[in-house]
Amino acid sequence: MQLNSIWTSNKTPVIATLIITLLVFSTRNIGKKTPDSLGSIRDLKWSSINFLHTTDTHGWYGGHTNQKLYGADWGDFISFTENMRSIANSQNVDLLLVDTGDRHDGNGLTDATVPNGIEALPIFAKQDYDLVTIGNHELYLYENSKQEFDFIVQEYGNNYISSNVEYKNNDGDFEPFGKKYKYFTTPNQKARILSFAFLFDFTRNNEGTKVTPLEDVIKEKWFLETLKKHPGQDVDLIVVFGHIPIAHTWKELLVLHQVLREYYPETKIQYFGGHSHIRDFTIFDSNLTGLQSGRYCESVGWVSIDLSATGDLSPQKIFARSYIDFNLNSFLHHSGQSSIEEFETEAGNNVTRTINLVRNKLHLNDVLGHVNRNYYVDYVPLDHPQNLFKLLADQVLPTLQPTQALKNQSDERIFIINTGSIRYDLYKGPYTIDTRYIVSPFENEWARITLPKSIAIRIGPFLNKAGYILSQDKDNEIDNRRLLPLHQYSQRLKQEQQLRAKLEEEPEKKFQYPAFSPFFSQDAEFQNEASITRQKLSKGYVTHDDFGDDGDDTPHKPVINFPITNVVESKQLDIETGEHALVDVIYYKFIEGNILWALKHIGYDEKVESELYSTTYLNQLLEVFVQQNEI
Ligand SMILES: Nc1ccn([C@@H]2O[C@H](COP(=O)(O)O)[C@@H](O)[C@H]2O)c(=O)n1
Ligand SMILES: [Zn+2]
Ligand SMILES: [Zn+2]
């Protein structure tokens, strides 16, 4: 496909799209990895400089084996980027690839090995990124930080940037993961780019590493000198890519924005973010936008910037964004290929082969049990029978027994888990070794404290009342943000609500918008009528961002994310006993800081000492439960 036709893509006739789609479906091999939807795909807008962005991949390099919508694997992604680079080169524009961290924890490919990531990281590193940085999941365990420093940083050389995370070397000195910044010129357009990479203010890193908060880095000498060394007239674009949400509600990039604009009042700036696992695009000012590209190899983000645009323009005239579904339909469409044979590259195929070999070696498809229906993290409310937390709280957690004899065990127990420890839905079908890590990869041991019932019952509600953004208690270094999967606070949810309000105000627009949730009973009528016009669409992301709601490359029927709490409790209490009765409170040792923080704020002054309760991880408990019960 000629780039010309891509530039003018908005005018591409529907018929052409259909022909391409039909061709795509008729080619060999592709069916197993492509979604059933025949919906049309929105084209990308190319410009002088273009970016493909991934974040929070968490080891999903084998693709989503039971969700065709995200059925491409890392080998396909490599073929895709090779195709896209060819397009860019043939048109003398630039294409840069960016990743913003979190490569561990969430999939068997990364977590079924010791140390975790030993097989997955070499697969990840086959992608030829121009800019790579670190996430918090590279920092929980020292062994993961060491892999990052010894392997990923070496693999990417000058392309690995971290402006605020350091590693303790053999001499005991801290040195940056990669370079602190990069100033470079793009190959085709010769654009001069100054780039920094930041991790959010993460405090649970292992002792072999150091994170300096962004707010401190921007006052550091090296940072200010770098800005002075590269004044506005020498910089065509600033790229800040980091493991930080780009949402307006997140303070760190706003603080950075103020400093950058002091030094570069008019320079074009692009942020790439991550961590909160959502698709998002935000406008900071008319020359500065932020892109965030989802999670778990479900999305590849796209942003293009017209570096030649000058004058008082709206950001829509300078920047364009898209969220590409991680499947072969989308990849073929955007690379302008009509058959899998043309699309696949040797490097991509080799990676696909390696993934399959590793998956077999790790027995990821081995069946351990069977699940009869889907259980969702947040596609249904917390009290819905198909909510995964409800299943855990009502049925699974009560099966946990202490792994050692404990003194003064109480018959009354309260289990508290942070909802962020559950990473993905549990789908109907075989429960495999892969599922174990997909649902909850963490090796979190259980701790117990014994408290009077009147206190014990207040901990969970107190933690749930603690807000998300404003919940930091710096004195105690407790950050309740860590308890919850951040996408709960997504722009998407807020905008879904706005959209719902808008529909109520303007009923005539009803059918231009997709319905909200299949689980909202009050939407039933709306669902029935609207489904006539939407029957060809598959369920998936419908993103509402600062540019509107046309960013998803594939139009979908939306799913809604219901609010979930910071923690979920499972209570085994006796209504006959009084408030002084002693209750065992059992929680992951990982959240002990939060539990003690809650106790302090509740006003409980007694000294509490926790004991190890169990070394059975949640995923082991769930696995046995699935094997022994019909669920
Ligand atoms: N041992 C651990 C480590 C982390 N978590 C939870 O993971 C969430 C953070 O994941 P991101 O991909 O968003 O960085 C956070 O909610 C932690 O509580 C955990 O439960 N156990
Ligand atoms: Zn993540
Ligand atoms: Zn993260």
Coordinates of C-alpha atoms and ligand atoms in Angstrom, one line a residue, residues 56 58 101-102 135-137 140 199-200 243 274-277 423 486, ligand 3:
D56 CA 2.6 -3.1 30.9
H58 CA 3.5 -8.3 31.9
G101 CA 8.0 -1.1 31.5
D102 CA 6.3 -3.7 33.6
G135 CA 8.4 -0.3 35.5
N136 CA 7.7 -1.0 39.1
H137 CA 7.5 -4.8 38.4
Y140 CA 9.8 -5.7 43.6
L199 CA 9.1 5.9 37.0
F200 CA 6.3 7.2 39.3
H243 CA 5.9 4.3 33.9
G274 CA 1.9 3.4 31.7
H275 CA 1.1 1.7 35.0
S276 CA -2.7 2.2 35.2
H277 CA -3.3 -0.3 32.4
R423 CA -4.7 -9.5 37.6
L486 CA -5.3 1.4 38.9
Ligands
ZN3 ZN 3.1 -0.6 37.1

